[in-house]
């Protein structure tokens, strides 16, 4: 069984529609796919219809942007009730703040490069969570840079003078909200220091104490040392381990199924969840 529990569609910063992500998962021979768009579940219905049509199992999920003392933390939620009010309210607040923050970044950029807000709007699908990748795509479309990667390297990285942050909940609170919604919380790429600052292990311990169930240890942004530390920490905290691609379509080099999760772990996720069920073909 091949199981990939972390992917993005055009409902956030992936380049494929939810149905196309499902189609690509079938093409590469995956048996189970999770759709985990940033701060939204707006891709679930389309992905569910495509999964039923293509005969692949779908785990409906989300990747929640969080922040601890200014450091970005990503929390995966699986099989949570998408209508749970407290979580919904928090996600709405984040998405709203992302909108203002993206405008702020474009304002800063527009002093130095020929980029307007309308150029960015042209890159965002209806109902999608806006992120820096959409600004990157607009810069590519305008011929300012050659790729998303180049846009991040030169203009959009965390420490850049053009950077602005957005509201995001504390990760311990986000774990509690996912649990309250009947979902299963797993920290995404916990040690990915190549992306920017990471939180110390005591924050991960606090998330585990709040009911987080697993760590995404096998991820391309982790070095071999980070993977082995993740395996040790998971064992000592009683967390399960997942591996995923963090696929973004053509937006990143990550390939569907490049890391995968053990079927026994998927069973635990299903056992722990009480929000919505996994969709089976
Ligand atoms: P944001 O959610 O707006 O803070 O932007 C973070 C997102 O940007 C991540 O989820 C990644 O998908 C994407 N990202 C970060 N670094 C890069 C990069 N070097 N190249 C392409 N995409 C990136
Ligand atoms: Fe992303
Ligand atoms: Fe992430
Ligand atoms: Zn992701």
Short mmCIF file of C-alpha atoms and ligand atoms in Angstrom, two decimals:
data_model
loop_
_atom_site.label_atom_id
_atom_site.label_comp_id
_atom_site.label_asym_id
_atom_site.label_seq_id
_atom_site.Cartn_x
_atom_site.Cartn_y
_atom_site.Cartn_z
CA UNK A 1 0.00 0.00 0.00
CA UNK A 2 1.34 3.43 -0.92
CA UNK A 3 0.06 6.24 1.26
CA UNK A 4 0.87 9.95 0.83
CA UNK A 5 -0.64 12.12 3.58
CA UNK A 6 0.40 15.66 2.62
CA UNK A 7 -0.50 17.37 -0.67
CA UNK A 8 -1.69 20.76 -1.90
CA UNK A 9 -4.09 21.82 -4.64
CA UNK A 10 -5.20 25.12 -6.13
CA UNK A 11 -7.43 25.49 -3.05
CA UNK A 12 -4.17 26.79 -1.56
CA UNK A 13 -0.74 27.01 -3.21
CA UNK A 14 -0.66 23.89 -5.37
CA UNK A 15 -0.76 24.32 -9.13
CA UNK A 16 -3.29 21.52 -9.84
CA UNK A 17 -7.00 21.51 -9.07
CA UNK A 18 -8.11 19.06 -6.36
CA UNK A 19 -9.41 16.67 -9.05
CA UNK A 20 -6.09 16.89 -10.90
CA UNK A 21 -4.13 16.09 -7.72
CA UNK A 22 -6.30 12.99 -7.28
CA UNK A 23 -5.75 12.06 -10.93
CA UNK A 24 -1.99 12.45 -10.55
CA UNK A 25 -2.06 10.28 -7.42
CA UNK A 26 -3.78 7.54 -9.40
CA UNK A 27 -1.23 7.95 -12.23
CA UNK A 28 1.73 7.37 -9.89
CA UNK A 29 0.03 4.35 -8.30
CA UNK A 30 -0.86 5.67 -4.85
CA UNK A 31 -3.51 3.76 -2.89
CA UNK A 32 -4.30 6.50 -0.37
CA UNK A 33 -3.99 10.25 -0.72
CA UNK A 34 -4.57 13.04 1.78
CA UNK A 35 -5.41 16.53 0.53
CA UNK A 36 -4.03 19.04 3.06
CA UNK A 37 -4.40 22.56 1.72
CA UNK A 38 -3.19 25.50 3.80
CA UNK A 39 -5.90 26.79 6.16
CA UNK A 40 -8.86 25.60 4.09
CA UNK A 41 -11.02 22.59 3.33
CA UNK A 42 -12.52 24.19 0.22
CA UNK A 43 -10.95 21.51 -2.00
CA UNK A 44 -12.53 18.56 -0.18
CA UNK A 45 -15.73 18.18 -2.21
CA UNK A 46 -14.00 18.21 -5.59
CA UNK A 47 -11.29 15.81 -4.36
CA UNK A 48 -13.92 13.46 -2.91
CA UNK A 49 -15.83 13.31 -6.19
CA UNK A 50 -12.63 12.65 -8.14
CA UNK A 51 -11.49 9.97 -5.66
CA UNK A 52 -14.80 8.14 -6.01
CA UNK A 53 -14.56 8.33 -9.78
CA UNK A 54 -10.93 7.13 -9.93
CA UNK A 55 -11.19 4.47 -7.23
CA UNK A 56 -8.59 5.80 -4.77
CA UNK A 57 -8.94 6.27 -1.01
CA UNK A 58 -9.01 9.86 0.24
CA UNK A 59 -8.13 11.25 3.65
CA UNK A 60 -9.61 14.71 3.93
CA UNK A 61 -7.21 16.97 5.78
CA UNK A 62 -5.74 20.41 6.23
CA UNK A 63 -2.39 22.08 6.99
CA UNK A 64 -2.92 24.79 9.58
CA UNK A 65 -0.44 27.67 9.70
CA UNK A 66 0.54 28.35 13.30
CA UNK A 67 3.03 30.61 15.01
CA UNK A 68 5.02 30.22 18.22
CA UNK A 69 6.98 33.30 19.33
CA UNK A 70 7.30 34.44 15.73
CA UNK A 71 8.36 31.02 14.43
CA UNK A 72 6.16 29.38 11.83
CA UNK A 73 4.74 25.93 12.65
CA UNK A 74 2.60 23.85 10.29
CA UNK A 75 0.07 21.46 11.79
CA UNK A 76 -1.60 18.76 9.70
CA UNK A 77 -5.16 17.88 10.70
CA UNK A 78 -6.82 14.72 9.41
CA UNK A 79 -10.49 13.72 9.26
CA UNK A 80 -11.72 16.63 11.38
CA UNK A 81 -15.28 17.92 11.16
CA UNK A 82 -14.92 20.83 8.71
CA UNK A 83 -17.86 22.65 10.30
CA UNK A 84 -16.53 22.71 13.89
CA UNK A 85 -17.07 26.38 14.81
CA UNK A 86 -13.97 27.18 16.88
CA UNK A 87 -11.57 25.80 14.29
CA UNK A 88 -13.49 27.44 11.44
CA UNK A 89 -13.33 30.81 13.16
CA UNK A 90 -9.58 30.53 13.62
CA UNK A 91 -9.04 29.52 9.98
CA UNK A 92 -11.20 32.41 8.75
CA UNK A 93 -9.13 34.81 10.81
CA UNK A 94 -5.88 33.42 9.36
CA UNK A 95 -7.12 33.58 5.78
CA UNK A 96 -8.33 37.13 6.26
CA UNK A 97 -4.96 38.13 7.68
CA UNK A 98 -3.16 36.35 4.82
CA UNK A 99 -5.04 38.61 2.41
CA UNK A 100 -3.85 41.81 4.13
CA UNK A 101 -0.35 40.46 4.52
CA UNK A 102 -0.07 39.56 0.83
CA UNK A 103 -1.15 43.09 -0.09
CA UNK A 104 1.51 44.44 2.28
CA UNK A 105 4.21 42.28 0.66
CA UNK A 106 3.15 43.44 -2.80
CA UNK A 107 3.19 47.06 -1.62
CA UNK A 108 6.79 46.61 -0.45
CA UNK A 109 7.81 44.78 -3.62
CA UNK A 110 6.16 47.31 -5.91
CA UNK A 111 8.68 49.95 -4.82
CA UNK A 112 11.42 47.91 -6.52
CA UNK A 113 9.80 45.66 -9.12
CA UNK A 114 6.95 46.10 -11.63
CA UNK A 115 4.33 44.14 -9.71
CA UNK A 116 0.76 45.16 -8.90
CA UNK A 117 -1.87 43.60 -6.66
CA UNK A 118 -3.99 42.75 -9.73
CA UNK A 119 -1.12 40.61 -11.04
CA UNK A 120 -1.29 38.53 -7.87
CA UNK A 121 -5.09 38.31 -7.89
CA UNK A 122 -4.86 36.80 -11.38
CA UNK A 123 -2.96 33.84 -9.87
CA UNK A 124 -5.49 32.90 -7.18
CA UNK A 125 -8.40 30.55 -7.77
CA UNK A 126 -11.82 31.25 -6.23
CA UNK A 127 -11.91 30.39 -2.53
CA UNK A 128 -8.18 29.64 -2.40
CA UNK A 129 -5.97 30.47 0.57
CA UNK A 130 -3.53 33.13 -0.61
CA UNK A 131 0.16 32.62 0.11
CA UNK A 132 3.57 33.81 -0.99
CA UNK A 133 3.62 31.21 -3.80
CA UNK A 134 0.87 33.20 -5.56
CA UNK A 135 3.03 36.31 -5.38
CA UNK A 136 5.89 34.21 -6.75
CA UNK A 137 3.69 33.00 -9.62
CA UNK A 138 2.75 36.60 -10.45
CA UNK A 139 6.44 37.54 -10.52
CA UNK A 140 7.10 34.65 -12.91
CA UNK A 141 4.17 35.72 -15.11
CA UNK A 142 5.57 39.26 -15.24
CA UNK A 143 9.04 37.99 -16.15
CA UNK A 144 10.60 39.33 -12.93
CA UNK A 145 11.93 35.91 -11.93
CA UNK A 146 12.17 32.52 -13.63
CA UNK A 147 10.53 30.29 -10.98
CA UNK A 148 8.84 30.10 -7.59
CA UNK A 149 12.15 29.01 -6.10
CA UNK A 150 13.92 32.04 -7.56
CA UNK A 151 11.20 34.35 -6.24
CA UNK A 152 11.61 32.92 -2.74
CA UNK A 153 15.38 33.04 -2.88
CA UNK A 154 15.52 36.64 -3.99
CA UNK A 155 12.36 38.30 -2.61
CA UNK A 156 10.01 36.19 -0.52
CA UNK A 157 12.02 34.27 2.09
CA UNK A 158 11.27 34.79 5.79
CA UNK A 159 14.17 37.18 6.43
CA UNK A 160 13.64 39.27 3.29
CA UNK A 161 13.07 43.05 3.57
CA UNK A 162 9.84 42.45 1.62
CA UNK A 163 8.55 39.91 4.15
CA UNK A 164 5.44 40.46 6.23
CA UNK A 165 3.82 37.97 8.60
CA UNK A 166 0.15 37.10 9.07
CA UNK A 167 -1.98 36.15 12.04
CA UNK A 168 -1.72 32.47 12.92
CA UNK A 169 -2.85 30.57 16.02
CA UNK A 170 -0.50 29.17 18.62
CA UNK A 171 0.31 25.52 17.75
CA UNK A 172 -0.82 24.13 21.12
CA UNK A 173 -4.19 25.81 20.67
CA UNK A 174 -4.40 24.53 17.08
CA UNK A 175 -3.84 20.95 18.30
CA UNK A 176 -6.69 21.39 20.78
CA UNK A 177 -8.97 22.80 18.05
CA UNK A 178 -8.23 19.86 15.73
CA UNK A 179 -8.94 17.40 18.57
CA UNK A 180 -12.17 19.23 19.46
CA UNK A 181 -13.23 18.87 15.83
CA UNK A 182 -12.65 15.11 16.02
CA UNK A 183 -9.49 15.30 13.92
CA UNK A 184 -6.01 13.86 14.29
CA UNK A 185 -3.12 16.33 14.63
CA UNK A 186 0.33 15.67 13.15
CA UNK A 187 3.12 18.23 13.04
CA UNK A 188 4.32 18.87 9.48
CA UNK A 189 8.09 18.91 8.71
CA UNK A 190 9.00 19.73 12.36
CA UNK A 191 12.75 20.13 11.81
CA UNK A 192 12.82 21.77 8.37
CA UNK A 193 15.42 24.39 9.27
CA UNK A 194 16.20 24.97 5.60
CA UNK A 195 12.84 26.79 5.39
CA UNK A 196 13.54 29.15 8.27
CA UNK A 197 13.56 29.08 12.06
CA UNK A 198 12.14 26.01 13.77
CA UNK A 199 10.67 25.63 17.25
CA UNK A 200 12.59 23.89 20.06
CA UNK A 201 11.57 20.38 21.11
CA UNK A 202 9.76 21.60 24.23
CA UNK A 203 7.10 23.14 21.96
CA UNK A 204 6.64 19.75 20.29
CA UNK A 205 6.33 18.19 23.76
CA UNK A 206 3.62 20.71 24.66
CA UNK A 207 1.78 19.92 21.41
CA UNK A 208 1.98 16.21 22.23
CA UNK A 209 0.63 16.90 25.73
CA UNK A 210 -2.30 18.75 24.11
CA UNK A 211 -3.20 15.63 22.14
CA UNK A 212 -1.06 15.70 19.01
CA UNK A 213 -0.70 12.15 17.70
CA UNK A 214 2.21 12.13 15.27
CA UNK A 215 5.23 13.72 13.64
CA UNK A 216 5.89 13.97 9.90
CA UNK A 217 9.48 12.75 10.14
CA UNK A 218 10.04 11.56 6.57
CA UNK A 219 9.97 14.73 4.48
CA UNK A 220 12.40 16.04 1.88
CA UNK A 221 13.18 19.16 3.90
CA UNK A 222 14.75 17.02 6.66
CA UNK A 223 18.42 15.98 6.69
CA UNK A 224 19.34 12.41 7.74
CA UNK A 225 20.28 13.76 11.20
CA UNK A 226 16.92 15.50 11.50
CA UNK A 227 15.13 12.29 10.52
CA UNK A 228 16.97 10.30 13.16
CA UNK A 229 16.27 12.96 15.80
CA UNK A 230 12.59 12.88 14.76
CA UNK A 231 12.45 9.10 15.17
CA UNK A 232 13.98 9.38 18.66
CA UNK A 233 11.67 12.20 19.73
CA UNK A 234 8.57 10.40 18.40
CA UNK A 235 9.50 7.27 20.30
CA UNK A 236 10.10 9.16 23.53
CA UNK A 237 6.83 11.11 23.28
CA UNK A 238 4.72 8.15 22.12
CA UNK A 239 3.96 9.77 18.75
CA UNK A 240 3.55 7.90 15.48
CA UNK A 241 5.68 8.73 12.46
CA UNK A 242 4.46 9.70 9.00
CA UNK A 243 6.21 10.31 5.69
CA UNK A 244 4.77 12.46 2.93
CA UNK A 245 5.60 14.35 -0.22
CA UNK A 246 4.17 17.83 0.48
CA UNK A 247 3.32 17.86 -3.23
CA UNK A 248 2.48 21.27 -4.76
CA UNK A 249 2.03 20.23 -8.42
CA UNK A 250 4.49 22.10 -10.63
CA UNK A 251 5.09 24.65 -7.85
CA UNK A 252 7.79 22.59 -6.16
CA UNK A 253 10.08 19.70 -7.04
CA UNK A 254 8.34 17.41 -4.50
CA UNK A 255 6.93 14.32 -6.22
CA UNK A 256 3.78 12.48 -5.13
CA UNK A 257 4.69 9.38 -3.13
CA UNK A 258 8.36 10.33 -2.69
CA UNK A 259 7.84 9.59 1.03
CA UNK A 260 5.05 7.44 2.37
CA UNK A 261 3.31 6.39 5.55
CA UNK A 262 2.94 2.93 7.03
CA UNK A 263 -0.55 1.36 6.70
CA UNK A 264 -0.58 0.67 10.46
CA UNK A 265 -0.21 4.42 11.08
CA UNK A 266 -3.10 5.17 8.76
CA UNK A 267 -5.19 2.69 10.78
CA UNK A 268 -4.32 4.58 13.95
CA UNK A 269 -5.34 7.85 12.33
CA UNK A 270 -8.69 6.31 11.37
CA UNK A 271 -9.16 4.88 14.88
CA UNK A 272 -8.41 8.21 16.57
CA UNK A 273 -10.63 10.31 14.28
CA UNK A 274 -14.30 11.03 14.93
CA UNK A 275 -14.94 13.99 12.61
CA UNK A 276 -15.38 12.55 9.12
CA UNK A 277 -14.45 9.13 7.74
CA UNK A 278 -11.78 8.16 5.26
CA UNK A 279 -13.37 7.82 1.82
CA UNK A 280 -12.81 4.37 0.33
CA UNK A 281 -13.33 3.47 -3.31
P1 LIG B 1 3.07 31.33 3.16
O1 LIG B 1 2.04 30.27 3.47
O2 LIG B 1 2.49 32.46 2.42
O3 LIG B 1 3.84 31.76 4.36
O4 LIG B 1 4.12 30.67 2.17
C1 LIG B 1 4.73 29.44 2.52
C2 LIG B 1 4.58 28.46 1.37
O5 LIG B 1 5.50 28.83 0.37
C3 LIG B 1 4.93 27.03 1.75
O6 LIG B 1 3.78 26.31 2.06
C4 LIG B 1 5.53 26.49 0.49
O7 LIG B 1 4.55 25.86 -0.28
C5 LIG B 1 5.99 27.68 -0.29
N1 LIG B 1 7.46 27.81 -0.38
C6 LIG B 1 8.33 28.09 0.59
N2 LIG B 1 9.59 28.16 0.12
C7 LIG B 1 9.52 27.90 -1.21
C8 LIG B 1 10.47 27.80 -2.26
N3 LIG B 1 11.78 28.00 -2.04
N4 LIG B 1 10.03 27.50 -3.50
C9 LIG B 1 8.72 27.29 -3.72
N5 LIG B 1 7.77 27.38 -2.77
C10 LIG B 1 8.16 27.67 -1.53
FE1 LIG B 2 2.63 25.40 0.55
FE1 LIG B 3 4.07 23.06 5.39
ZN1 LIG B 4 2.47 21.49 2.99
#
